[in-house]
Coordinates of N, CA and C in Angstrom, one line a residue:
M1063 N 1.0 -1.1 -0.3 CA -0.1 -0.1 0.0 C 0.8 1.3 0.0
A1064 N 0.5 2.1 -0.8 CA 1.3 3.4 -1.0 C 1.5 4.0 0.3
S1065 N 2.5 4.8 0.8 CA 2.6 5.6 1.9 C 3.1 7.0 1.5
I1066 N 2.4 8.2 2.2 CA 2.9 9.4 2.2 C 3.6 9.8 3.3
E1067 N 4.7 9.9 3.4 CA 5.5 10.2 4.8 C 5.7 11.8 4.9
S1068 N 5.6 12.5 4.1 CA 5.8 14.0 4.4 C 5.1 14.9 3.2
V1069 N 5.1 15.9 3.6 CA 4.6 16.9 2.5 C 5.6 18.1 2.8
T1070 N 6.3 18.8 1.6 CA 7.3 19.6 1.7 C 6.8 21.2 1.0
L1071 N 6.4 22.1 1.7 CA 6.3 23.2 1.5 C 7.2 24.1 1.0
E1072 N 7.2 24.8 -0.2 CA 8.2 25.6 -0.5 C 7.9 27.1 -0.1
V1073 N 8.9 27.6 0.6 CA 8.6 28.9 1.2 C 9.7 29.8 1.1
A1074 N 9.5 31.1 1.3 CA 10.5 32.3 1.2 C 11.7 32.3 2.3
D1075 N 11.0 31.7 3.5 CA 11.8 32.0 4.6 C 11.5 30.8 5.5
P1076 N 12.2 29.7 5.3 CA 12.1 28.4 5.8 C 12.3 28.6 7.4
T1077 N 13.2 29.2 7.8 CA 13.4 29.2 9.3 C 12.3 29.8 10.2
A1078 N 11.7 31.2 9.6 CA 10.5 31.8 10.1 C 9.2 30.9 10.3
V1079 N 9.0 30.2 8.9 CA 8.0 29.4 8.9 C 7.9 28.1 9.6
R1080 N 9.2 27.5 9.7 CA 9.3 26.5 10.7 C 8.9 26.7 12.2
R1081 N 9.3 27.9 12.7 CA 8.9 28.6 13.9 C 7.4 28.4 14.0
F1082 N 6.8 28.9 13.1 CA 5.1 28.9 12.8 C 4.6 27.7 13.3
Y1083 N 5.0 26.7 12.4 CA 4.4 25.4 12.5 C 4.9 24.6 14.0
T1084 N 5.9 24.9 14.3 CA 6.2 24.4 15.6 C 5.3 24.9 16.7
D1085 N 5.3 26.2 16.6 CA 4.5 27.0 17.7 C 3.1 26.7 17.7
A1086 N 2.4 26.7 16.3 CA 1.1 26.6 16.1 C 0.4 25.1 16.1
F1087 N 1.1 24.0 15.6 CA 0.6 22.8 15.3 C 1.7 21.7 16.1
G1088 N 2.9 22.0 16.2 CA 3.5 21.1 16.9 C 4.2 20.0 16.0
L1089 N 4.2 20.6 14.6 CA 4.3 19.9 13.4 C 5.8 19.6 13.3
D1090 N 6.3 18.5 12.9 CA 7.8 18.5 12.9 C 8.2 17.7 11.5
S1091 N 8.2 16.2 11.7 CA 8.6 15.7 10.5 C 7.7 15.5 9.1
Q1092 N 6.4 15.6 9.7 CA 5.4 15.3 8.6 C 5.4 16.6 7.6
V1093 N 5.9 17.7 8.0 CA 5.8 18.9 7.2 C 7.0 19.4 6.9
R1094 N 7.5 19.4 5.8 CA 9.1 19.9 5.8 C 9.2 21.1 5.0
L1095 N 10.1 21.8 5.0 CA 10.2 23.0 4.4 C 11.3 23.3 3.5
R1096 N 11.2 23.9 2.4 CA 12.4 24.2 1.3 C 12.2 25.5 0.9
A1097 N 13.4 26.2 0.7 CA 13.4 27.6 0.4 C 13.0 27.7 -1.3
S1098 N 12.1 28.3 -1.7 CA 11.7 28.7 -3.2 C 11.4 30.2 -3.2
E1099 N 11.5 30.7 -4.2 CA 10.8 32.0 -4.7 C 9.9 31.8 -6.0
A1100 N 9.5 30.7 -6.1 CA 8.8 30.3 -7.2 C 7.4 31.0 -7.2
P1101 N 7.1 31.6 -8.3 CA 6.0 32.7 -8.4 C 4.8 31.9 -8.3
T1102 N 3.8 32.3 -7.4 CA 2.7 32.0 -7.1 C 1.5 33.0 -6.6
T1103 N 0.3 32.9 -7.2 CA -0.8 33.8 -6.5 C -2.1 32.9 -6.4
G1104 N -2.8 33.6 -5.6 CA -4.0 33.1 -5.2 C -4.0 31.9 -4.5
F1105 N -5.3 31.1 -4.8 CA -5.3 29.9 -4.4 C -4.3 28.7 -4.9
R1106 N -3.8 28.2 -4.2 CA -2.5 27.3 -4.6 C -3.0 25.8 -5.1
G1107 N -4.5 25.5 -4.8 CA -5.0 24.2 -5.4 C -5.1 23.1 -4.5
F1108 N -4.5 23.4 -3.1 CA -4.4 22.4 -2.1 C -4.8 22.9 -0.9
T1109 N -5.3 22.1 0.1 CA -5.5 22.5 1.4 C -5.0 21.4 2.1
L1110 N -4.5 21.7 3.6 CA -4.1 20.6 4.5 C -5.0 20.6 5.8
S1111 N -5.4 19.5 6.3 CA -6.5 19.6 7.2 C -5.9 18.7 8.3
L1112 N -6.2 19.3 9.7 CA -5.8 18.6 10.8 C -7.0 18.0 11.7
T1113 N -7.1 16.7 11.6 CA -8.4 16.2 12.3 C -8.2 16.0 13.9
V1114 N -8.8 16.3 14.6 CA -8.8 16.3 15.9 C -10.3 15.6 16.7
S1115 N -9.9 15.1 17.8 CA -11.1 14.2 18.5 C -12.2 15.1 19.2
Q1116 N -11.9 16.5 19.4 CA -13.2 17.0 20.2 C -12.9 18.4 19.7
P1117 N -14.0 19.3 19.9 CA -14.2 20.9 19.6 C -13.0 21.6 20.5
A1118 N -12.9 21.3 21.7 CA -11.7 22.1 22.3 C -10.5 22.2 21.8
D1119 N -10.0 20.9 21.1 CA -8.9 21.0 20.6 C -8.7 21.7 19.2
V1120 N -10.0 21.6 18.6 CA -10.2 22.8 17.2 C -9.8 24.0 17.9
N1121 N -10.4 24.5 19.1 CA -10.1 25.8 19.5 C -8.7 26.0 20.1
S1122 N -8.1 25.1 20.5 CA -6.8 25.2 21.1 C -5.9 25.3 19.7
L1123 N -6.1 24.5 18.7 CA -5.0 24.7 17.7 C -5.5 25.8 17.0
I1124 N -6.6 26.5 16.6 CA -6.8 27.4 15.9 C -6.4 28.6 16.7
G1125 N -6.4 29.0 18.1 CA -6.0 29.9 18.7 C -4.3 30.0 18.7
A1126 N -3.7 28.8 18.8 CA -2.3 28.8 18.8 C -1.7 29.5 17.5
A1127 N -2.4 28.8 16.1 CA -2.2 29.3 15.0 C -2.2 30.7 14.9
L1128 N -3.4 31.4 15.4 CA -3.7 32.8 15.1 C -2.5 33.5 16.1
D1129 N -2.1 32.9 17.3 CA -1.3 33.5 18.1 C 0.1 33.7 17.5
A1130 N 0.6 32.3 16.8 CA 1.8 32.4 16.0 C 1.9 33.1 14.7
G1131 N 0.7 33.8 14.2 CA 0.9 34.6 13.1 C 0.1 34.3 11.8
A1132 N -0.7 33.3 11.9 CA -1.7 32.9 11.0 C -2.9 33.9 10.8
S1133 N -3.6 33.8 9.6 CA -4.8 34.7 9.3 C -5.9 34.0 9.5
P1134 N -7.1 34.5 9.9 CA -8.3 33.7 9.9 C -8.8 33.8 8.5
V1135 N -9.5 32.7 8.2 CA -10.1 32.5 6.7 C -11.8 32.3 6.9
K1136 N -12.0 31.5 7.6 CA -13.3 30.9 8.2 C -13.6 30.7 9.4
P1137 N -14.3 31.4 10.3 CA -14.2 31.2 11.7 C -14.9 29.9 12.1
V1138 N -14.2 29.6 13.3 CA -14.7 28.3 13.8 C -16.2 28.3 13.9
T1139 N -17.1 27.0 13.6 CA -18.3 27.0 13.5 C -18.9 25.7 13.7
K1140 N -20.1 25.1 14.0 CA -20.7 24.0 14.1 C -21.2 23.8 13.0
S1141 N -21.3 22.7 12.2 CA -21.9 22.3 11.0 C -22.5 20.8 11.1
L1142 N -23.5 20.5 10.0 CA -24.1 19.1 10.1 C -22.8 18.0 10.5
W1143 N -21.7 18.0 9.9 CA -20.6 17.2 10.1 C -19.8 17.4 11.2
G1144 N -19.7 18.6 11.9 CA -18.9 18.7 13.0 C -18.8 19.9 13.4
Y1145 N -17.4 20.3 13.7 CA -17.1 21.7 14.3 C -15.5 21.8 13.8
G1146 N -15.4 23.0 13.1 CA -14.1 23.5 12.5 C -14.0 24.7 12.2
G1147 N -12.8 25.0 11.5 CA -12.6 26.6 11.3 C -11.1 26.3 10.3
V1148 N -10.9 27.6 9.6 CA -9.8 27.6 8.6 C -9.2 28.8 8.8
V1149 N -7.5 28.6 8.6 CA -6.5 29.6 8.8 C -5.7 29.4 7.7
Q1150 N -4.9 30.6 7.4 CA -3.8 30.7 6.4 C -2.4 30.8 7.3
A1151 N -1.6 30.1 6.8 CA -0.4 30.2 7.6 C 0.3 31.4 6.9
P1152 N 1.5 32.0 7.7 CA 2.4 33.0 7.0 C 2.7 32.7 5.6
D1153 N 3.2 31.4 5.2 CA 3.6 31.2 4.2 C 2.7 31.0 2.9
G1154 N 1.2 31.2 3.3 CA 0.2 31.1 2.3 C -0.8 29.9 2.4
T1155 N 0.1 28.7 2.9 CA -0.8 27.4 3.1 C -2.2 27.7 3.9
I1156 N -3.2 27.0 3.4 CA -4.5 26.8 4.0 C -4.9 25.7 4.7
W1157 N -5.2 25.9 6.0 CA -5.2 24.9 6.8 C -6.6 24.9 7.3
K1158 N -7.3 23.6 7.5 CA -8.3 23.5 8.0 C -8.3 22.5 9.4
I1159 N -8.8 22.9 10.5 CA -8.7 22.2 11.7 C -10.2 21.9 12.3
A1160 N -10.4 20.6 12.1 CA -11.7 20.3 12.4 C -12.0 18.8 12.9
T1161 N -13.2 18.5 13.7 CA -13.6 17.4 14.3 C -14.9 17.0 13.9
S1162 N -15.1 15.7 14.2 CA -16.6 15.3 13.7 C -17.5 15.3 15.1
A1163 N -16.7 15.2 16.0 CA -17.3 15.3 17.5 C -18.2 16.5 17.8
K1164 N -19.2 16.2 18.2 CA -20.1 17.7 18.6 C -19.7 18.2 20.1
K1165 N -19.3 17.1 20.7 CA -19.2 17.8 22.4 C -17.9 17.4 22.8
D1166 N -17.3 18.2 23.8 CA -16.1 17.9 24.3 C -16.0 16.4 25.2
T1167 N -15.1 15.7 25.5 CA -14.9 14.5 26.2 C -14.1 14.7 27.3
G1168 N -13.4 15.6 27.2 CA -11.9 16.0 28.3 C -11.4 17.4 28.1
P1169 N -10.3 17.7 28.8 CA -9.6 19.1 28.7 C -8.9 19.2 27.3
A1170 N -8.8 20.2 26.6 CA -8.3 20.7 25.5 C -7.0 20.1 25.3
T1171 N -6.7 19.4 24.0 CA -5.1 19.3 23.8 C -4.8 20.0 22.5
R1172 N -3.6 19.5 22.1 CA -3.4 19.8 21.0 C -2.9 18.5 20.3
Q1173 N -3.5 17.5 20.4 CA -3.4 16.1 19.9 C -3.9 16.0 18.3
I1174 N -3.2 15.8 17.6 CA -3.7 15.7 16.1 C -3.8 14.2 15.7
D1175 N -5.1 13.9 15.2 CA -5.4 12.3 14.9 C -4.9 12.3 13.8
E1176 N -5.0 13.1 12.4 CA -4.7 13.0 11.0 C -4.5 14.2 10.6
I1177 N -3.6 14.0 9.7 CA -3.0 15.1 8.7 C -3.7 14.5 7.2
V1178 N -4.5 15.3 6.7 CA -5.2 15.1 5.3 C -4.6 16.2 4.1
L1179 N -4.2 15.8 3.2 CA -3.9 16.6 2.1 C -5.0 16.5 1.1
L1180 N -5.6 17.7 0.7 CA -6.7 17.4 -0.2 C -6.0 18.4 -1.3
L1181 N -6.0 17.6 -2.4 CA -5.7 18.4 -3.8 C -6.6 18.7 -4.6
G1182 N -6.9 19.9 -5.0 CA -7.7 20.3 -5.8 C -7.8 19.9 -7.4
A1183 N -8.6 19.0 -8.0 CA -8.4 18.2 -9.3 C -9.4 19.3 -10.0
A1184 N -8.9 19.4 -11.3 CA -9.6 20.1 -12.7 C -10.6 19.2 -12.8
D1185 N -10.2 17.7 -12.9 CA -11.2 16.7 -13.4 C -10.7 15.5 -12.3
V1186 N -11.8 15.2 -11.5 CA -11.3 14.4 -10.4 C -11.4 12.9 -10.8
A1187 N -12.3 12.6 -11.7 CA -12.2 11.2 -12.3 C -11.0 11.0 -12.9
A1188 N -10.5 11.8 -13.9 CA -9.3 11.7 -14.4 C -8.1 11.6 -13.5
S1189 N -7.9 12.3 -12.6 CA -6.9 12.1 -11.4 C -7.1 11.1 -10.7
K1190 N -8.1 10.6 -10.4 CA -8.3 9.3 -9.5 C -7.8 8.1 -10.6
R1191 N -8.4 8.2 -11.8 CA -7.4 7.0 -12.8 C -5.8 7.1 -12.8
F1192 N -5.4 8.4 -12.8 CA -3.8 8.6 -12.8 C -3.3 7.9 -11.5
Y1193 N -3.9 8.1 -10.4 CA -3.3 7.7 -9.0 C -3.5 6.2 -9.0
L1194 N -4.7 5.6 -9.4 CA -4.9 4.4 -9.4 C -4.0 3.4 -10.3
D1195 N -3.4 4.1 -11.5 CA -2.4 3.4 -12.3 C -1.0 3.4 -11.6
R1196 N -1.2 4.3 -10.7 CA 0.5 4.2 -9.8 C 0.3 3.6 -8.6
G1197 N -0.9 2.5 -8.7 CA -0.9 1.7 -7.2 C -1.6 2.0 -6.0
L1198 N -2.1 3.4 -6.1 CA -3.0 3.9 -5.2 C -4.2 3.0 -5.2
V1199 N -5.0 2.9 -3.8 CA -6.4 2.0 -3.7 C -7.4 3.1 -3.0
V1200 N -8.3 3.2 -3.9 CA -9.7 3.9 -3.2 C -10.0 3.4 -1.9
A1201 N -10.3 4.2 -1.0 CA -10.8 3.9 0.4 C -12.3 4.5 0.3
K1202 N -12.8 5.8 -0.1 CA -13.8 6.1 -0.3 C -14.0 6.8 -1.7
S1203 N -15.0 6.9 -2.1 CA -15.2 7.6 -3.4 C -16.8 8.0 -3.5
F1204 N -17.0 9.5 -4.0 CA -18.4 10.1 -4.1 C -18.3 10.6 -5.4
G1205 N -18.7 9.5 -6.4 CA -18.5 9.9 -7.8 C -17.6 10.6 -8.7
R1206 N -17.7 11.7 -9.1 CA -16.7 12.6 -9.6 C -16.4 13.9 -8.9
K1207 N -17.0 13.8 -7.5 CA -16.8 15.0 -6.6 C -15.3 14.9 -5.6
Y1208 N -15.2 13.5 -5.1 CA -14.2 13.1 -4.0 C -13.9 11.8 -4.0
V1209 N -12.6 12.0 -3.7 CA -11.9 10.5 -3.7 C -11.0 10.5 -2.5
E1210 N -11.0 9.6 -1.6 CA -10.0 9.5 -0.5 C -9.4 8.0 -0.8
F1211 N -7.8 7.9 -0.7 CA -7.1 6.9 -0.8 C -6.7 6.3 0.4
A1212 N -6.6 5.0 0.2 CA -6.2 4.2 1.4 C -4.7 4.4 1.6
T1213 N -4.1 5.0 2.4 CA -2.8 4.9 2.9 C -2.1 4.5 4.2
G1214 N -3.0 3.6 4.7 CA -2.7 2.7 5.6 C -2.2 3.5 6.9
S1215 N -1.0 3.3 7.6 CA -0.7 4.0 8.7 C 0.3 5.3 8.4
S1216 N 0.2 5.8 6.9 CA 0.9 6.9 6.5 C 0.8 8.0 7.5
P1217 N 1.7 9.0 7.7 CA 1.6 10.1 8.5 C 0.6 11.1 7.9
V1218 N 0.3 11.0 6.5 CA -0.1 12.1 5.9 C -1.4 11.2 5.0
K1219 N -2.4 11.5 5.2 CA -3.8 10.9 4.3 C -3.7 11.8 3.0
L1220 N -4.3 11.3 1.8 CA -4.6 11.9 0.6 C -5.8 11.7 0.3
A1221 N -6.4 12.8 -0.4 CA -7.8 12.9 -0.9 C -7.9 14.0 -2.2
L1222 N -8.7 13.6 -3.1 CA -9.0 14.6 -4.2 C -10.2 15.3 -3.9
Y1223 N -10.5 16.6 -4.3 CA -11.6 17.1 -4.6 C -11.5 18.1 -5.5
G1224 N -12.8 18.5 -6.2 CA -12.7 19.3 -7.4 C -12.3 20.8 -6.9
R1225 N -11.2 21.4 -7.5 CA -10.8 22.7 -7.3 C -11.6 23.7 -6.8
R1226 N -12.8 24.0 -7.4 CA -13.6 25.1 -6.9 C -14.3 24.6 -5.8
A1227 N -14.6 23.1 -5.7 CA -15.4 22.8 -4.4 C -14.4 23.0 -3.3
L1228 N -13.2 22.7 -3.5 CA -12.1 23.1 -2.7 C -11.9 24.1 -1.9
A1229 N -11.8 25.2 -2.9 CA -11.7 26.3 -2.4 C -13.0 27.0 -2.0
K1230 N -14.2 26.6 -2.3 CA -15.3 27.1 -1.7 C -15.3 26.5 0.0
D1231 N -14.9 25.3 0.0 CA -15.1 24.5 1.7 C -14.1 25.6 2.4
A1232 N -13.0 25.9 1.7 CA -11.8 26.5 2.6 C -12.4 28.0 2.9
G1233 N -13.4 28.4 1.8 CA -13.7 29.7 2.0 C -12.5 30.9 1.6
V1234 N -11.9 30.5 0.2 CA -11.4 31.3 -0.5 C -11.7 31.3 -2.0
A1235 N -11.2 32.4 -2.7 CA -11.7 32.4 -4.3 C -10.8 31.3 -5.0
P1236 N -11.5 30.5 -5.7 CA -10.8 29.2 -6.5 C -9.3 29.8 -7.6
D1237 N -9.6 31.1 -8.0 CA -8.6 31.6 -9.0 C -7.0 31.5 -8.6
G1238 N -5.9 31.1 -9.0 CA -4.6 31.2 -8.8 C -3.9 31.0 -10.0
T1239 N -2.6 31.3 -9.6 CA -1.6 30.9 -11.1 C -0.1 30.6 -10.2
G1240 N 0.6 30.2 -11.0 CA 1.9 29.8 -10.7 C 2.2 28.6 -10.0
S1241 N 3.0 28.5 -9.2 CA 3.7 27.1 -8.5 C 2.6 26.7 -7.5
H1242 N 2.5 25.4 -7.2 CA 1.7 24.9 -6.0 C 2.5 25.1 -4.8
R1243 N 3.8 25.2 -4.8 CA 4.8 25.0 -3.7 C 4.6 24.1 -2.7
L1244 N 4.4 22.8 -3.7 CA 4.1 21.7 -2.7 C 4.9 20.4 -3.5
V1245 N 5.4 19.7 -2.4 CA 6.1 18.4 -3.0 C 5.9 17.2 -2.0
I1246 N 5.2 16.3 -2.6 CA 4.7 15.3 -1.9 C 5.5 14.0 -1.8
G1247 N 6.3 13.7 -0.6 CA 6.9 12.7 -0.4 C 6.5 11.3 -0.1
S1248 N 6.8 10.3 -1.1 CA 6.1 9.1 -0.6 C 7.2 7.9 -1.3
D1249 N 6.5 6.7 -1.5 CA 7.3 5.5 -1.7 C 6.9 5.0 -3.1
I1250 N 6.1 5.8 -4.1 CA 5.6 5.6 -5.0 C 6.5 6.2 -6.4
G1251 N 7.5 6.9 -6.3 CA 8.2 7.7 -7.1 C 8.1 9.0 -7.4
S1252 N 8.7 9.5 -8.3 CA 8.9 11.0 -8.7 C 8.1 11.1 -10.0
F1253 N 7.2 12.0 -10.0 CA 6.6 12.4 -11.1 C 5.4 13.5 -10.7
A1254 N 4.7 14.4 -11.8 CA 3.7 15.1 -11.6 C 2.5 14.9 -12.0
D1255 N 1.4 15.0 -11.3 CA 0.1 14.7 -11.7 C -0.4 15.4 -12.7
P1256 N -2.0 15.1 -13.1 CA -2.6 15.9 -14.0 C -2.6 17.5 -13.6
D1257 N -2.7 17.7 -12.4 CA -2.8 19.4 -12.2 C -1.7 19.9 -11.8
G1258 N -0.5 19.1 -11.9 CA 0.8 19.8 -11.6 C 1.4 19.6 -10.3
F1259 N 0.8 18.6 -9.4 CA 1.2 18.4 -8.2 C 2.5 17.5 -8.3
A1260 N 3.7 17.9 -7.8 CA 5.0 17.0 -7.9 C 4.9 16.2 -6.6
W1261 N 5.5 15.0 -7.0 CA 6.0 14.0 -5.9 C 7.1 13.7 -6.2
E1262 N 7.9 13.2 -5.2 CA 9.1 12.8 -5.0 C 9.4 11.5 -4.0
T1263 N 10.5 10.9 -4.4 CA 10.7 9.6 -3.6 C 11.0 10.1 -2.1
A1264 N 10.2 9.9 -0.8 CA 10.6 10.5 0.2 C 12.0 9.8 0.8
S1265 N 12.6 10.8 1.4 CA 13.9 10.7 2.2 C 13.5 10.2 3.7
R1266 N 13.9 9.0 4.1 CA 13.8 8.6 5.4 C 14.6 9.7 6.4

């Protein structure tokens, strides 16, 4: 089964951004940083989600992110599926912090249950076929709208969503140009997918 070991964000100032991710989310090995000045504007076509176990944890992580320098994008709210909010990190990456739980079961923590990388696809069905041809296995699929892949015990989970739908869910405009400023590290080789997302063989 394919495994995604890390995501690398290409940023202008890796030292400052590393400080943000440590202070905000306590992330280390799963999110890596690489210096880049590649031109990019607007929505970069992906979001990263942190799934936690209760609403208090959402509040804790959103609060820590804002204190560390993130910008609010979507305020924390209750919805049919749970509770969550969206922030934008200083490097421009959009993060959604959410839980499916409606009530707290204990004191707030900063424990992260899952990191999910959502790639915005121009054609979800075509991107799904592309990834199936590279050995990925579908865990959940909702027609041509959403696909979640089975990545076992990988540190990072992977899903595909229509680009416009993903932008709407995140609370941002779908338009954007230039580099995604994202490299996905895995054990399935180096390539670029139909939407231009770069993959490389993960270094241990």
